[in-house]
mmCIF file of C-alpha atoms and ligand atoms in Angstrom:
data_model
loop_
_atom_site.group_PDB
_atom_site.id
_atom_site.type_symbol
_atom_site.label_atom_id
_atom_site.label_comp_id
_atom_site.label_asym_id
_atom_site.label_seq_id
_atom_site.Cartn_x
_atom_site.Cartn_y
_atom_site.Cartn_z
ATOM 1 C CA UNK A 175 7.843 -18.294 -10.269
ATOM 2 C CA UNK A 176 10.974 -16.593 -11.072
ATOM 3 C CA UNK A 177 10.560 -12.943 -11.462
ATOM 4 C CA UNK A 178 12.659 -10.661 -13.859
ATOM 5 C CA UNK A 179 16.138 -9.536 -12.595
ATOM 6 C CA UNK A 180 15.257 -6.100 -11.631
ATOM 7 C CA UNK A 181 13.893 -4.003 -8.870
ATOM 8 C CA UNK A 182 10.738 -5.746 -8.119
ATOM 9 C CA UNK A 183 7.851 -3.390 -8.271
ATOM 10 C CA UNK A 184 4.935 -3.244 -5.905
ATOM 11 C CA UNK A 185 1.475 -2.129 -6.245
ATOM 12 C CA UNK A 186 -0.369 -1.257 -2.886
ATOM 13 C CA UNK A 187 -3.933 -1.205 -3.067
ATOM 14 C CA UNK A 188 -5.949 0.836 -0.095
ATOM 15 C CA UNK A 189 -9.037 2.662 0.513
ATOM 16 C CA UNK A 190 -8.417 4.366 3.705
ATOM 17 C CA UNK A 191 -5.876 6.415 5.602
ATOM 18 C CA UNK A 192 -2.761 4.343 4.042
ATOM 19 C CA UNK A 193 -0.882 4.234 7.356
ATOM 20 C CA UNK A 194 0.319 0.580 6.027
ATOM 21 C CA UNK A 195 0.953 1.950 2.576
ATOM 22 C CA UNK A 196 3.246 4.654 4.102
ATOM 23 C CA UNK A 197 5.316 2.358 6.118
ATOM 24 C CA UNK A 198 5.650 -0.032 3.217
ATOM 25 C CA UNK A 199 6.696 2.838 0.671
ATOM 26 C CA UNK A 200 9.181 4.155 3.424
ATOM 27 C CA UNK A 201 10.758 0.799 3.950
ATOM 28 C CA UNK A 202 11.406 0.296 0.176
ATOM 29 C CA UNK A 203 11.423 3.442 -1.732
ATOM 30 C CA UNK A 204 13.888 5.387 0.818
ATOM 31 C CA UNK A 205 14.328 2.725 3.378
ATOM 32 C CA UNK A 206 16.436 -0.263 4.491
ATOM 33 C CA UNK A 207 15.578 -2.684 1.356
ATOM 34 C CA UNK A 208 16.067 -1.213 -1.909
ATOM 35 C CA UNK A 209 15.530 -4.580 -3.878
ATOM 36 C CA UNK A 210 11.879 -3.597 -4.291
ATOM 37 C CA UNK A 211 10.175 -0.259 -5.097
ATOM 38 C CA UNK A 212 6.454 0.749 -4.452
ATOM 39 C CA UNK A 213 5.544 2.025 -8.117
ATOM 40 C CA UNK A 214 1.992 2.547 -7.762
ATOM 41 C CA UNK A 215 -0.961 2.977 -5.219
ATOM 42 C CA UNK A 216 -4.316 2.025 -6.085
ATOM 43 C CA UNK A 217 -7.315 3.380 -4.467
ATOM 44 C CA UNK A 218 -11.069 3.385 -4.887
ATOM 45 C CA UNK A 219 -11.889 6.525 -3.028
ATOM 46 C CA UNK A 220 -11.064 9.894 -4.317
ATOM 47 C CA UNK A 221 -10.943 11.073 -0.529
ATOM 48 C CA UNK A 222 -8.816 8.468 0.889
ATOM 49 C CA UNK A 223 -5.917 9.599 3.248
ATOM 50 C CA UNK A 224 -3.665 7.114 1.387
ATOM 51 C CA UNK A 225 -3.767 9.701 -1.661
ATOM 52 C CA UNK A 226 -1.858 12.470 0.268
ATOM 53 C CA UNK A 227 0.529 10.232 1.759
ATOM 54 C CA UNK A 228 1.611 8.478 -1.527
ATOM 55 C CA UNK A 229 1.740 12.260 -3.061
ATOM 56 C CA UNK A 230 3.945 13.280 -0.429
ATOM 57 C CA UNK A 231 6.108 9.929 -0.784
ATOM 58 C CA UNK A 232 6.326 10.613 -4.773
ATOM 59 C CA UNK A 233 4.438 7.463 -5.444
ATOM 60 C CA UNK A 234 1.728 7.744 -8.488
ATOM 61 C CA UNK A 235 -1.613 7.054 -7.397
ATOM 62 C CA UNK A 236 -4.633 5.832 -9.851
ATOM 63 C CA UNK A 237 -8.274 6.294 -8.364
ATOM 64 C CA UNK A 238 -10.416 3.845 -10.051
ATOM 65 C CA UNK A 239 -14.066 3.046 -10.171
ATOM 66 C CA UNK A 240 -15.781 -0.532 -9.246
ATOM 67 C CA UNK A 241 -16.248 -1.167 -13.244
ATOM 68 C CA UNK A 242 -12.675 -0.105 -13.930
ATOM 69 C CA UNK A 243 -11.703 -2.580 -11.249
ATOM 70 C CA UNK A 244 -13.696 -5.497 -12.658
ATOM 71 C CA UNK A 245 -12.512 -4.769 -16.411
ATOM 72 C CA UNK A 246 -9.569 -6.848 -17.339
ATOM 73 C CA UNK A 247 -8.701 -4.247 -20.379
ATOM 74 C CA UNK A 248 -8.571 -1.499 -17.879
ATOM 75 C CA UNK A 249 -6.645 -3.358 -14.837
ATOM 76 C CA UNK A 250 -4.097 -5.477 -16.675
ATOM 77 C CA UNK A 251 -2.566 -2.475 -18.930
ATOM 78 C CA UNK A 252 -2.271 -0.290 -15.922
ATOM 79 C CA UNK A 253 -0.283 -3.272 -13.992
ATOM 80 C CA UNK A 254 1.867 -3.504 -17.177
ATOM 81 C CA UNK A 255 2.390 0.426 -17.468
ATOM 82 C CA UNK A 256 4.148 0.119 -14.075
ATOM 83 C CA UNK A 257 5.756 -3.477 -14.474
ATOM 84 C CA UNK A 258 4.101 -4.553 -11.400
ATOM 85 C CA UNK A 259 5.249 -7.720 -9.974
ATOM 86 C CA UNK A 260 3.752 -7.783 -6.353
ATOM 87 C CA UNK A 261 0.354 -6.453 -5.464
ATOM 88 C CA UNK A 262 -0.070 -5.754 -1.831
ATOM 89 C CA UNK A 263 -3.547 -4.955 -0.247
ATOM 90 C CA UNK A 264 -3.553 -2.635 2.623
ATOM 91 C CA UNK A 265 -7.179 -1.758 3.779
ATOM 92 C CA UNK A 266 -8.635 -2.178 0.451
ATOM 93 C CA UNK A 267 -12.510 -2.434 0.749
ATOM 94 C CA UNK A 268 -13.418 -4.021 -2.735
ATOM 95 C CA UNK A 269 -13.078 -7.535 -3.741
ATOM 96 C CA UNK A 270 -10.321 -8.196 -6.191
ATOM 97 C CA UNK A 271 -11.419 -9.662 -9.235
ATOM 98 C CA UNK A 272 -10.299 -13.119 -10.001
ATOM 99 C CA UNK A 273 -8.374 -12.690 -13.262
ATOM 100 C CA UNK A 274 -6.063 -10.224 -11.007
ATOM 101 C CA UNK A 275 -5.676 -12.985 -8.430
ATOM 102 C CA UNK A 276 -4.757 -15.624 -11.300
ATOM 103 C CA UNK A 277 -2.190 -13.239 -12.870
ATOM 104 C CA UNK A 278 -0.713 -12.568 -9.454
ATOM 105 C CA UNK A 279 -0.850 -15.972 -8.098
ATOM 106 C CA UNK A 280 1.488 -16.281 -5.021
ATOM 107 C CA UNK A 281 2.477 -12.589 -5.379
ATOM 108 C CA UNK A 282 -1.077 -10.807 -4.173
ATOM 109 C CA UNK A 283 -1.081 -10.487 -0.182
ATOM 110 C CA UNK A 284 -3.295 -8.866 2.193
ATOM 111 C CA UNK A 285 -3.201 -8.091 5.957
ATOM 112 C CA UNK A 286 -5.778 -8.322 8.635
ATOM 113 C CA UNK A 287 -6.112 -6.743 11.710
ATOM 114 C CA UNK A 288 -6.700 -9.736 13.888
ATOM 115 C CA UNK A 289 -5.504 -13.651 14.676
ATOM 116 C CA UNK A 290 -7.786 -15.288 11.389
ATOM 117 C CA UNK A 291 -9.702 -17.476 11.214
ATOM 118 C CA UNK A 292 -11.065 -15.239 14.265
ATOM 119 C CA UNK A 293 -12.777 -12.226 13.507
ATOM 120 C CA UNK A 294 -12.307 -12.380 9.709
ATOM 121 C CA UNK A 295 -14.819 -12.917 6.720
ATOM 122 C CA UNK A 296 -17.280 -10.290 4.922
ATOM 123 C CA UNK A 297 -18.006 -7.211 6.531
ATOM 124 C CA UNK A 298 -14.963 -7.654 9.078
ATOM 125 C CA UNK A 299 -12.766 -4.797 8.676
ATOM 126 C CA UNK A 300 -11.591 -1.752 10.313
ATOM 127 C CA UNK A 301 -12.552 -0.979 13.888
ATOM 128 C CA UNK A 302 -15.501 -3.614 13.586
ATOM 129 C CA UNK A 303 -12.718 -6.206 14.121
ATOM 130 C CA UNK A 304 -11.683 -4.548 17.120
ATOM 131 C CA UNK A 305 -15.044 -4.007 18.608
ATOM 132 C CA UNK A 306 -15.592 -7.941 18.036
ATOM 133 C CA UNK A 307 -12.496 -8.703 19.618
ATOM 134 C CA UNK A 308 -13.564 -6.776 22.888
ATOM 135 C CA UNK A 309 -16.915 -8.080 22.401
ATOM 136 C CA UNK A 310 -15.844 -11.804 22.544
ATOM 137 C CA UNK A 311 -13.674 -10.981 25.815
ATOM 138 C CA UNK A 312 -10.539 -12.039 23.861
ATOM 139 C CA UNK A 313 -7.072 -11.334 25.699
ATOM 140 C CA UNK A 314 -5.238 -11.770 22.855
ATOM 141 C CA UNK A 315 -5.183 -10.250 19.408
ATOM 142 C CA UNK A 316 -2.962 -9.562 16.466
ATOM 143 C CA UNK A 317 -2.112 -9.666 12.852
ATOM 144 C CA UNK A 318 -2.503 -11.912 9.818
ATOM 145 C CA UNK A 319 -0.857 -11.510 6.734
ATOM 146 C CA UNK A 320 -2.066 -13.904 3.907
ATOM 147 C CA UNK A 321 -1.960 -15.152 0.273
ATOM 148 C CA UNK A 322 -5.011 -13.643 -1.471
ATOM 149 C CA UNK A 323 -7.339 -16.235 -2.798
ATOM 150 C CA UNK A 324 -10.927 -15.756 -4.354
ATOM 151 C CA UNK A 325 -12.401 -16.704 -0.834
ATOM 152 C CA UNK A 326 -12.076 -13.583 1.462
ATOM 153 C CA UNK A 327 -9.533 -13.749 4.248
ATOM 154 C CA UNK A 328 -8.825 -17.711 3.386
ATOM 155 C CA UNK A 329 -5.566 -17.660 1.584
ATOM 156 C CA UNK A 330 -2.499 -19.193 2.855
ATOM 157 C CA UNK A 331 -1.432 -17.656 6.097
ATOM 158 C CA UNK A 332 2.333 -16.360 5.618
ATOM 159 C CA UNK A 333 2.535 -14.650 9.275
ATOM 160 C CA UNK A 334 1.024 -13.938 12.462
ATOM 161 C CA UNK A 335 1.666 -11.831 15.494
ATOM 162 C CA UNK A 336 -0.018 -11.132 18.515
ATOM 163 C CA UNK A 337 -0.492 -8.449 20.917
ATOM 164 C CA UNK A 338 -2.340 -8.248 24.367
ATOM 165 C CA UNK A 339 -5.897 -6.792 24.879
ATOM 166 C CA UNK A 340 -6.045 -5.477 28.281
ATOM 167 C CA UNK A 341 -9.121 -5.027 30.578
ATOM 168 C CA UNK A 342 -10.707 -1.622 30.236
ATOM 169 C CA UNK A 343 -9.186 -1.304 26.474
ATOM 170 C CA UNK A 344 -11.260 0.367 23.978
ATOM 171 C CA UNK A 345 -11.509 -0.659 20.284
ATOM 172 C CA UNK A 346 -9.393 2.283 19.670
ATOM 173 C CA UNK A 347 -6.537 1.183 22.009
ATOM 174 C CA UNK A 348 -6.681 -2.089 20.373
ATOM 175 C CA UNK A 349 -6.371 -0.638 16.856
ATOM 176 C CA UNK A 350 -3.664 1.470 17.960
ATOM 177 C CA UNK A 351 -1.662 -1.502 19.285
ATOM 178 C CA UNK A 352 -2.513 -3.594 16.228
ATOM 179 C CA UNK A 353 -1.343 -0.585 13.868
ATOM 180 C CA UNK A 354 1.976 -0.709 15.418
ATOM 181 C CA UNK A 355 2.425 -4.359 14.943
ATOM 182 C CA UNK A 356 1.187 -4.136 11.413
ATOM 183 C CA UNK A 357 3.698 -1.210 10.435
ATOM 184 C CA UNK A 358 6.770 -2.877 11.612
ATOM 185 C CA UNK A 359 5.631 -6.540 10.141
ATOM 186 C CA UNK A 360 4.020 -6.070 6.800
ATOM 187 C CA UNK A 361 7.174 -4.560 5.052
ATOM 188 C CA UNK A 362 9.346 -7.385 6.191
ATOM 189 C CA UNK A 363 7.050 -10.173 5.319
ATOM 190 C CA UNK A 364 6.749 -8.603 1.890
ATOM 191 C CA UNK A 365 10.395 -8.550 1.925
ATOM 192 C CA UNK A 366 10.183 -12.375 2.021
ATOM 193 C CA UNK A 367 8.308 -12.603 -1.141
ATOM 194 C CA UNK A 368 11.201 -10.903 -3.267
ATOM 195 C CA UNK A 369 12.970 -13.020 -5.579
ATOM 196 C CA UNK A 370 16.181 -13.502 -4.032
ATOM 197 C CA UNK A 371 15.227 -13.748 -0.481
HETATM 198 C C1 LIG B 666 -5.537 -2.220 8.689
HETATM 199 O O1 LIG B 666 -5.546 -2.233 10.056
HETATM 200 C C2 LIG B 666 -5.370 -3.259 7.868
HETATM 201 O O2 LIG B 666 -5.154 -4.280 8.598
HETATM 202 C C3 LIG B 666 -6.779 -3.306 7.514
HETATM 203 O O3 LIG B 666 -7.088 -2.312 7.186
HETATM 204 C C4 LIG B 666 -6.425 -1.287 7.847
HETATM 205 C C5 LIG B 666 -5.926 -0.335 7.180
HETATM 206 O O4 LIG B 666 -5.293 0.915 7.705
HETATM 207 N N1 LIG B 666 -6.808 -4.117 6.345
HETATM 208 P P1 LIG B 666 -4.381 2.103 6.984
HETATM 209 O O5 LIG B 666 -5.210 2.585 6.209
HETATM 210 O O6 LIG B 666 -3.103 1.322 6.800
HETATM 211 O O7 LIG B 666 -3.969 2.904 8.329
#
């Protein structure tokens, strides 16, 4: 789909600490790629760490409820108010409603902290994923950046990268290694979705 000829506006949806959100905002709003701008951060948790990071980086934040997220009359005007072209999920723990997925078909992406289809699916998020990697005895793990479809973690894969799992690693060790990989790659893969790339 051809996007308008203006700075591409990104909304980041995040429920947690927001380290990926910060990496993406830093990359576009103040960093090497000025073709896009993170114009809005959306969260469902009033205590999420991402809120402080967004404020510090001068990005507006909307905290919404489950019923607001599910309501097209709330969500679509919100997206329009900030002229959102691309939706980026970065640790967002609520299900994206189908009307939003359809509106942003091909322009809504997620990151998962494992090599999907390994360790994906319902309930697999955060530290639990890295615990499962260790419990399974995997010697390699990584990240998956994928399109969002109506079935969780099953949209088309855009990118994967790997890191080793060392003997004796704790879930926190694996998580730290995966996070570094995420922060480096997520902004660069989002950049490939921009109109003139
Ligand atoms: C990341 O590991 C991401 O892959 C997953 O949730 C985590 C969010 O971390 N979907 P942060 O809030 O960006 O630090």
